[in-house]
CSV table of C-alpha atoms in Angstrom, one decimal:
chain,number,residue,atom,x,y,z
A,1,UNK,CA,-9.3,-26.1,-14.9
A,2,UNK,CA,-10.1,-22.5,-14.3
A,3,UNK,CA,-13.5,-23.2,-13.3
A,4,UNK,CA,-13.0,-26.1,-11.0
A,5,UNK,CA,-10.7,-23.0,-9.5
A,6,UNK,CA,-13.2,-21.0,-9.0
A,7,UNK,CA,-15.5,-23.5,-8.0
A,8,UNK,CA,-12.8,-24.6,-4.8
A,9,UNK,CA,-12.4,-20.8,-4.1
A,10,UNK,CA,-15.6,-20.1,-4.1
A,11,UNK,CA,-16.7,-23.4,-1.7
A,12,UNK,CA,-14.1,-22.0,0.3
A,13,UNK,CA,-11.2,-25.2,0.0
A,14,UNK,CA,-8.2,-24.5,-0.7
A,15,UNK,CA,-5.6,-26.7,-2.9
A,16,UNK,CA,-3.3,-28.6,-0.9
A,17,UNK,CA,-0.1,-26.3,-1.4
A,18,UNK,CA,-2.5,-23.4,0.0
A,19,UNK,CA,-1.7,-22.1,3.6
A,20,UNK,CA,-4.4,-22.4,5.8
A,21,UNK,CA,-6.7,-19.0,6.6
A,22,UNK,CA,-5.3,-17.4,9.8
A,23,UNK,CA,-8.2,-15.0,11.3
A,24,UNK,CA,-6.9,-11.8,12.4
A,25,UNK,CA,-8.3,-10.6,16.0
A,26,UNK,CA,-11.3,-8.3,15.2
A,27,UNK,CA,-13.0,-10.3,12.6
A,28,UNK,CA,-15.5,-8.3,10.3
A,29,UNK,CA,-16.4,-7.9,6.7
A,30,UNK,CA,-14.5,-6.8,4.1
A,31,UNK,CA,-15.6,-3.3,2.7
A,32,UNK,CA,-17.0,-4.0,-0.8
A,33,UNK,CA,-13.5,-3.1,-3.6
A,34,UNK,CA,-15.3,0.2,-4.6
A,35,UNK,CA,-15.0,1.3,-0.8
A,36,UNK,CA,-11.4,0.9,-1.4
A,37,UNK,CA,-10.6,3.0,-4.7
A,38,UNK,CA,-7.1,3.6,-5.5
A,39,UNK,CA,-7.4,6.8,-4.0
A,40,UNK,CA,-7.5,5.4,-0.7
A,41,UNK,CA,-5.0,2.7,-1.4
A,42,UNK,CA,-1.9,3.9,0.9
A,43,UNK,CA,0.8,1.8,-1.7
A,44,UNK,CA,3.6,4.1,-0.2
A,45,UNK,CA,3.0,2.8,2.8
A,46,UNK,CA,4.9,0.0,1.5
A,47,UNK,CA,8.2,-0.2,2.3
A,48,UNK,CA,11.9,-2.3,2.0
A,49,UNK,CA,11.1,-3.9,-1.1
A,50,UNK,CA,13.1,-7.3,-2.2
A,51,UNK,CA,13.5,-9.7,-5.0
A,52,UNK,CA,13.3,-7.5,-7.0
A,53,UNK,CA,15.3,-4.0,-7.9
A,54,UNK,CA,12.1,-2.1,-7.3
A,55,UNK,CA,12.5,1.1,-5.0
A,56,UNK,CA,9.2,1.2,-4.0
A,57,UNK,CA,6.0,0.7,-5.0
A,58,UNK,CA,6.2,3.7,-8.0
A,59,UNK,CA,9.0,1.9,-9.8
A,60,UNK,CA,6.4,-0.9,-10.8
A,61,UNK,CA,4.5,1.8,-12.8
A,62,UNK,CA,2.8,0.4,-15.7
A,63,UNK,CA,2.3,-3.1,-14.3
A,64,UNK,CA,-0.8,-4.8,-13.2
A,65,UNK,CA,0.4,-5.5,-9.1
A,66,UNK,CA,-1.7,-8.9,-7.6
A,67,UNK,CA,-0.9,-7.7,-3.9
A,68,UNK,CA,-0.7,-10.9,-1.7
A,69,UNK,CA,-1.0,-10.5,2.4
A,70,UNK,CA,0.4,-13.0,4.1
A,71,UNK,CA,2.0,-13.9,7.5
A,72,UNK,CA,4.2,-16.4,8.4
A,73,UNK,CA,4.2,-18.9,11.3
B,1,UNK,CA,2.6,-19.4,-2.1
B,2,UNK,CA,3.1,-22.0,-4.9
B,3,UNK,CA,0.2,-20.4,-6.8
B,4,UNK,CA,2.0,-17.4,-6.3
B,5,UNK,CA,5.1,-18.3,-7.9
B,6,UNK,CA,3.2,-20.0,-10.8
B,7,UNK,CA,1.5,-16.4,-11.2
B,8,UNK,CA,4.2,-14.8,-11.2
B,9,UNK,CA,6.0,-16.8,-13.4
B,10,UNK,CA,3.0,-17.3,-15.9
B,11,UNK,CA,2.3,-13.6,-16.3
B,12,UNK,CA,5.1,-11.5,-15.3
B,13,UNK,CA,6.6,-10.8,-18.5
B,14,UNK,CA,3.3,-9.9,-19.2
B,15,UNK,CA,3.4,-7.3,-17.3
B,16,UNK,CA,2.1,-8.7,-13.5
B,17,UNK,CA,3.7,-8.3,-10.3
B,18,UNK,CA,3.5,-10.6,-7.4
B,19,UNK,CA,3.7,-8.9,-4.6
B,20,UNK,CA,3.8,-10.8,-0.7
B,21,UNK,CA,2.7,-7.6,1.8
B,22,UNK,CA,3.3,-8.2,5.3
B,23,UNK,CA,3.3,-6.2,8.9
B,24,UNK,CA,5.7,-8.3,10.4
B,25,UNK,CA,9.5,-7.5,10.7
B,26,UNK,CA,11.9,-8.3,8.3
B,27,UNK,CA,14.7,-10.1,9.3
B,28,UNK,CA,12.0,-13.9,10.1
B,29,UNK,CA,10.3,-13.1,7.0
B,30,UNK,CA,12.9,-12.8,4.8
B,31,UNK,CA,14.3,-16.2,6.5
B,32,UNK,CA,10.7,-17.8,6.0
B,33,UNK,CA,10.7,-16.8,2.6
B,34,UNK,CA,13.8,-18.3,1.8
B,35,UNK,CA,12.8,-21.3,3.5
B,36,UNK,CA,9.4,-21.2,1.0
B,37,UNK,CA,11.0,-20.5,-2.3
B,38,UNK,CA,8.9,-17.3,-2.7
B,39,UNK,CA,10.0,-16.5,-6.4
B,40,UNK,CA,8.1,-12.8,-6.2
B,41,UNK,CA,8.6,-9.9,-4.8
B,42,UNK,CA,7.9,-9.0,-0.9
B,43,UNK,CA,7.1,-5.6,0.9
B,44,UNK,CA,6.5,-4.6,4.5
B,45,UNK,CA,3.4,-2.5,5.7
B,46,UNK,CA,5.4,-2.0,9.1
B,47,UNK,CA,2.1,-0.1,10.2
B,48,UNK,CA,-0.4,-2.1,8.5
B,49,UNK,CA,-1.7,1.1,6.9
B,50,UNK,CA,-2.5,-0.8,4.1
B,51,UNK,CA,-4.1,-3.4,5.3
B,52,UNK,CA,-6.0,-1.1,7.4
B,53,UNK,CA,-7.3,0.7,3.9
B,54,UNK,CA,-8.6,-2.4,2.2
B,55,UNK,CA,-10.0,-3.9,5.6
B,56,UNK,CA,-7.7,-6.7,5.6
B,57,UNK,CA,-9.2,-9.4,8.3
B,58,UNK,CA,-7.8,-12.8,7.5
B,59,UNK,CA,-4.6,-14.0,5.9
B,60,UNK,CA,-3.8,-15.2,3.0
B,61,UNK,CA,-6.0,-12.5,1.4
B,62,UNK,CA,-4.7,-11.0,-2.5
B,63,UNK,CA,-6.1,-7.8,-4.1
B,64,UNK,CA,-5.4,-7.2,-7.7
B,65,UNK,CA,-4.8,-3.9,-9.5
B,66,UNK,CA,-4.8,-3.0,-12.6
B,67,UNK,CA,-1.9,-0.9,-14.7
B,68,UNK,CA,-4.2,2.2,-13.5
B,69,UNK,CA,-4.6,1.2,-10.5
B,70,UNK,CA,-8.1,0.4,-10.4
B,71,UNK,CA,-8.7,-2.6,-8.3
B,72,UNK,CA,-10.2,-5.5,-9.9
B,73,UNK,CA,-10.5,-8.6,-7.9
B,74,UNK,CA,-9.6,-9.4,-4.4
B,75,UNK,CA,-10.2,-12.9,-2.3
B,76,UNK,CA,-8.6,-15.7,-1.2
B,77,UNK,CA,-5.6,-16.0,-3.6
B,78,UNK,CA,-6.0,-19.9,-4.5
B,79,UNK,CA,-9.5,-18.2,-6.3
B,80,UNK,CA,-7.8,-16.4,-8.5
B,81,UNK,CA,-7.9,-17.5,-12.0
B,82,UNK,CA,-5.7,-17.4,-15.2
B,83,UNK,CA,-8.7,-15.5,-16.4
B,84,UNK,CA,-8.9,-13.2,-13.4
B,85,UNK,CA,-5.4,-12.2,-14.4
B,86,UNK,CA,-5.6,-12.1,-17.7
B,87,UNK,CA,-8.6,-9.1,-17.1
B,88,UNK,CA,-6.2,-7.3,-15.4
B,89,UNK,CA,-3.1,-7.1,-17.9
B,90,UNK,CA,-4.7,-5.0,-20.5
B,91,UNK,CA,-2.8,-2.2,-21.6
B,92,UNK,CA,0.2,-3.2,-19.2
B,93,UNK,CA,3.8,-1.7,-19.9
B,94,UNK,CA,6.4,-4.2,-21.5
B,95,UNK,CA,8.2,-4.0,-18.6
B,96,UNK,CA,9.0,-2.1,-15.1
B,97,UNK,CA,10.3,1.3,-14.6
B,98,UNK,CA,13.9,-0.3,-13.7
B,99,UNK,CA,13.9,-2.2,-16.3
B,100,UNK,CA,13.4,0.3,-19.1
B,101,UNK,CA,16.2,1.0,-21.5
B,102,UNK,CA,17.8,3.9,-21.7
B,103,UNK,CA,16.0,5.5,-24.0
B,104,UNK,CA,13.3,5.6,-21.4
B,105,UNK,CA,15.5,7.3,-19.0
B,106,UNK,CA,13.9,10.5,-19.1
B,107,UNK,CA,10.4,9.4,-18.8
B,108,UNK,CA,12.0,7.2,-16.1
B,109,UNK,CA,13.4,9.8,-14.0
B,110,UNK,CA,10.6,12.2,-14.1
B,111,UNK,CA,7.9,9.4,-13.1
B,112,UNK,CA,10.0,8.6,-10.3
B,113,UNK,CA,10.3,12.5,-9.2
B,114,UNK,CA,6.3,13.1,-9.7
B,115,UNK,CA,7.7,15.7,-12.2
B,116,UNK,CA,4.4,14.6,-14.5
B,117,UNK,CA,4.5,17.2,-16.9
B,118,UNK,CA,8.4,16.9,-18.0
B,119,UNK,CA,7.0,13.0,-18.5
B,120,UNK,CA,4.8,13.5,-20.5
B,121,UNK,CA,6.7,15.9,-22.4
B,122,UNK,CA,9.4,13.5,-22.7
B,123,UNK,CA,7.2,10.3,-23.6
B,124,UNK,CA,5.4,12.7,-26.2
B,125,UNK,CA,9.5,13.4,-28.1
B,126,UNK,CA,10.1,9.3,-28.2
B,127,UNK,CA,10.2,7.8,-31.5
B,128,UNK,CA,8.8,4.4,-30.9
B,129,UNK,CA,4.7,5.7,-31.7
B,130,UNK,CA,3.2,2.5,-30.6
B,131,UNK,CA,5.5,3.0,-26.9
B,132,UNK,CA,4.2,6.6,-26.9
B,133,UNK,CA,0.4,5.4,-27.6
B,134,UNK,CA,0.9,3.0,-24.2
B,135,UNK,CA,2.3,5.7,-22.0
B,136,UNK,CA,0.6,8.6,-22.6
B,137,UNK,CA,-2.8,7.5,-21.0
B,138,UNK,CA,-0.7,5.7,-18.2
B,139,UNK,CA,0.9,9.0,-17.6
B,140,UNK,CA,-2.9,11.1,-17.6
B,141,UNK,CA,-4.6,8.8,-15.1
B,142,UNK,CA,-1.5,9.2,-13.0
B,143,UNK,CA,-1.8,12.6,-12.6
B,144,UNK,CA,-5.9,12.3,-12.0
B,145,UNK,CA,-5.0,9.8,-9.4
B,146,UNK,CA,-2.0,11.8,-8.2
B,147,UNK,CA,-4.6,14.9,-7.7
B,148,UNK,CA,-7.5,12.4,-6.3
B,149,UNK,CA,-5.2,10.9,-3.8
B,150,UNK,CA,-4.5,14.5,-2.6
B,151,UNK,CA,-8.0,15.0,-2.0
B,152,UNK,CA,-8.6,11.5,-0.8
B,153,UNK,CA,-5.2,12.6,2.3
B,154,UNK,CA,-7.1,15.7,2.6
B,155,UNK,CA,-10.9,13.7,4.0
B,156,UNK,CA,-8.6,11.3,5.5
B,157,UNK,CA,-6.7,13.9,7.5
B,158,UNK,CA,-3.6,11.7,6.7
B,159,UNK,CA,-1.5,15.3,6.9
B,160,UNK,CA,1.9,14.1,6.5
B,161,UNK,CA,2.2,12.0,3.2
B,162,UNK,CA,-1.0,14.4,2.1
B,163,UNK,CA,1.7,17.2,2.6
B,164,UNK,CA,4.9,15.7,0.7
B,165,UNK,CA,2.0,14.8,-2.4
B,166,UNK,CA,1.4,18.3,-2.6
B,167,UNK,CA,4.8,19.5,-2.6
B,168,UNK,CA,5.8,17.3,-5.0
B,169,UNK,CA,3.1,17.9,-7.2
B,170,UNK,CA,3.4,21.9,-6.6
B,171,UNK,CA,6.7,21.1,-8.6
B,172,UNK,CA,5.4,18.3,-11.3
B,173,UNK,CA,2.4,19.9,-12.5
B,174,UNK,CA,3.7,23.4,-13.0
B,175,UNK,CA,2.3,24.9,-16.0
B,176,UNK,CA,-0.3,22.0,-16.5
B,177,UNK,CA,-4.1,23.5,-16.1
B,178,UNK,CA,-4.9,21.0,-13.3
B,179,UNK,CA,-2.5,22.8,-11.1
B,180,UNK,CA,-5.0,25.0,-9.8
B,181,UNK,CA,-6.6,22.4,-7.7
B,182,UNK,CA,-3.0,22.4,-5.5
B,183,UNK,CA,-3.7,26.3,-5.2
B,184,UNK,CA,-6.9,25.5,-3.9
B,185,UNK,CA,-5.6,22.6,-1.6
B,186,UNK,CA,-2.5,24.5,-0.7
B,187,UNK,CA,-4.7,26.9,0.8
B,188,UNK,CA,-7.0,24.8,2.7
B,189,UNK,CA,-3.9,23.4,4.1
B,190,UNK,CA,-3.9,27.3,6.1
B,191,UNK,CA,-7.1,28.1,6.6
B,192,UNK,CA,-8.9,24.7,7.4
B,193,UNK,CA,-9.9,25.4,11.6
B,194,UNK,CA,-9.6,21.9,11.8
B,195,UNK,CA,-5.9,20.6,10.6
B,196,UNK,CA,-4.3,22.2,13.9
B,197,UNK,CA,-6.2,20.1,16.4
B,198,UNK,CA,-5.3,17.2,13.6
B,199,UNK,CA,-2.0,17.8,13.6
B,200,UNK,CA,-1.2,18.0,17.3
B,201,UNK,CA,-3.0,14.8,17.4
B,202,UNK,CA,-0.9,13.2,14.7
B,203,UNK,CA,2.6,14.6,16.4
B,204,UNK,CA,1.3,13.6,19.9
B,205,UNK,CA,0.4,9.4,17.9
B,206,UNK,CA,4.3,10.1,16.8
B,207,UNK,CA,5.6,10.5,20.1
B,208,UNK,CA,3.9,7.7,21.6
B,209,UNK,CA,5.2,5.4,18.1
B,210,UNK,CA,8.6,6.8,18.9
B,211,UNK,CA,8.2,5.7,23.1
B,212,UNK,CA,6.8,2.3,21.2
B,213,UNK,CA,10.0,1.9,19.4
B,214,UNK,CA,12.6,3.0,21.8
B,215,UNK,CA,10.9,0.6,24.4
B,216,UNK,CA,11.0,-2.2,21.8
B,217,UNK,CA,14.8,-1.8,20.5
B,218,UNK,CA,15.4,-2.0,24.4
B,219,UNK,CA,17.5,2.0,24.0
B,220,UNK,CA,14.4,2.6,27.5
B,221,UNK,CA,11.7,0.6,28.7
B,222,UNK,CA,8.7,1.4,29.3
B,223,UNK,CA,7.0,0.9,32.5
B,224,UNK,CA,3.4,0.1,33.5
B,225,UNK,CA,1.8,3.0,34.5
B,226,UNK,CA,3.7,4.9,31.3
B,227,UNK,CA,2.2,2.6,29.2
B,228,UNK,CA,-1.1,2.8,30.8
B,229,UNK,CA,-0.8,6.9,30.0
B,230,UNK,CA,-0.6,6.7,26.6
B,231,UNK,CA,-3.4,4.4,26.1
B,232,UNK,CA,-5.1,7.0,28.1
B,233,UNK,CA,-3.8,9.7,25.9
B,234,UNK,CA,-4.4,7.6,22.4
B,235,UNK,CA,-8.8,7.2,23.7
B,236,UNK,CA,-9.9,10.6,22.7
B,237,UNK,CA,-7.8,10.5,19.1
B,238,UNK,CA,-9.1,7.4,18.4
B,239,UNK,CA,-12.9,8.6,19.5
B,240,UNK,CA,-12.6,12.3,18.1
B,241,UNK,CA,-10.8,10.9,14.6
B,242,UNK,CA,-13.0,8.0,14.3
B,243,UNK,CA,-12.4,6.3,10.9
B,244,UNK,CA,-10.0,8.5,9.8
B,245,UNK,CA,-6.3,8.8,9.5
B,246,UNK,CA,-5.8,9.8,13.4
B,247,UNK,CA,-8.5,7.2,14.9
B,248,UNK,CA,-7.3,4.4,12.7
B,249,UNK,CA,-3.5,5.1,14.0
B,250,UNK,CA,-4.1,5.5,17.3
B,251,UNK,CA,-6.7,2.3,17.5
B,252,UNK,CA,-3.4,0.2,15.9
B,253,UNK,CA,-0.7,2.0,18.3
B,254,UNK,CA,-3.7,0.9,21.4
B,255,UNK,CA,-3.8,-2.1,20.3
B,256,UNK,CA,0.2,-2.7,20.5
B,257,UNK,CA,0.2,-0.8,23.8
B,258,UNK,CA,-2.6,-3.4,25.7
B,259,UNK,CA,-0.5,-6.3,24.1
B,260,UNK,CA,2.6,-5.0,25.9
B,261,UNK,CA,0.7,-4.1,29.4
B,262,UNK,CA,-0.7,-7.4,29.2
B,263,UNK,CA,3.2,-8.9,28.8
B,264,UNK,CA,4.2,-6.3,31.6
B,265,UNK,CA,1.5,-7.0,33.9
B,266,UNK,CA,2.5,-10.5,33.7
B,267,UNK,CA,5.6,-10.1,34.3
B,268,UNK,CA,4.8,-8.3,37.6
């Protein structure tokens, strides 16, 4: 199962329940994951957190964080 | 979304945490997530500074970090694996900061305040060894990242949050040998000939974020030749600042600005 995962993500399909991909408007590569180190990573820009009692980004110390950017429409 | 929730669900009393990001207001997203069953955590990046950072293009996009905040893996989120995840969760805390028990509440409080050293020193006096064994290196590559994101502000020219780090950590790392480095950063801060012209460039993008706003919440409009003069004020930020901080802010508040002279030149 994992790798027939993969295997979709990486053909670029997306399981049914996906959202579709909704291009931004300047389209351009991705900087490579090392370009963005966690440095760099501006997490307190993140703000008004919900669902869960989390203050900000800082009270989620300790925990792997899969960050998921989305828009609805 | 789904595979979201599934994720979350799967592996967050493992120690992951879903987390929806998004620049848009909050009031329709919190109706659309309702509407979606989003089971996970949401946050707003109101100036898509983070998406900015990891050179977000296209949407639905995921980036994963790990408990050190080292990231791993980032893509289209239906791409991402059990496996993927499972990568990612070593040496993850039992739980979030809020949902430590009280006998964490010390560590707790002093994570939350950057006052690093007191955590440490309070993580170091708790009984449970194996607990103590997680924390400790958590607690050490928070204070190198602490220190590297100074340094990382500082290049960036991203003065204000660069500013309240240092403060902060002027107080947490007292007595701690790595201290020195805020000496040394406290006094580029003076001497650097560069960080005035920064800084009136940064309070000159607030100004025209604050005009932004007021026009927006309707408290005064903005007409079309003001709006045409901040553009015209924003083009030699974004040109001098180029990547950084300054240029990347004033290219987003430009951006804004020809969306709203393109409604108001309609609308003439």
């Amino acid at each position: 199962m994992q790798t027939l995962c993969l295997l979709i993500g990486l053909l670029g399909f997306a399981p049914q329940e996906a959202p579709a991909p909704v291009p931004l408007q300047q389209p351009a590569p991705a900087p490579a994951a090392e370009d963005a180190s966690p440095a760099r990573l501006p997490l307190e820009a993140l703000t008004g957190f919900s669902q869960t009692p989390a203050g900000g980004v800082d009270d989620l110390f300790g925990q792997a964080l899969l960050l998921e950017f989305f828009a609805h429409w | 979304m789904p595979h979201a929730n599934e994720l979350q669900e799967q592996f967050g009393a493992r120690g992951l945490q879903v987390i929806g990001v998004t620049g848009e207001p909050a009031q329709p997203t919190q109706t659309w997530i309702q509407d979606k069953g989003a089971r996970y955590a949401y946050a707003y990046d109101p100036q898509r500074r983070l998406h900015q950072a990891l050179g977000v293009r296209g949407i639905p996009h995921a980036v994963l970090l790990d408990p050190q905040g080292k990231l791993v893996w980032r893509g289209h989120p239906a791409a991402l694996t059990d496996a993927i995840v499972e990568g990612a969760l070593a040496g993850t805390l039992p739980a979030p900061l809020w949902a430590w028990p009280d006998s964490l509440a010390e560590v707790r409080a002093a994570l939350q305040s950057e006052r690093l050293v007191d955590a440490r020193r309070s993580a170091e006096a708790l009984s449970d060894r194996g607990l103590v064994e997680r924390l400790l290196p958590l607690i050490e590559l928070r204070i190198e990242a602490r220190l590297a994101a100074l340094k990382a502000l500082y290049e960036d020219l991203d003065l204000e949050p660069l500013e309240r780090l240092l403060a902060a950590l002027e107080a947490g790392l007292a007595g701690d040998p790595r201290s020195a480095a805020l000496a040394e950063q406290r006094r580029l801060l003076a001497e650097d000939p560069a960080l005035p012209g920064a800084r009136a460039a940064l309070a000159e993008l607030a100004a025209a974020e604050q005009r932004l706003s007021e026009h927006d919440s309707g408290a005064q409009a903005l007409d079309l030749a003001a709006v045409q003069a901040v553009i015209d004020r924003l083009a030699p930020i974004s040109k001098q600042y180029g990547k950084q901080a300054p240029g990347r802010r004033a290219r987003e508040l430009g951006s804004r600005l020809k969306k709203l002279r393109k409604q108001l030149s309609q609308g003439d």
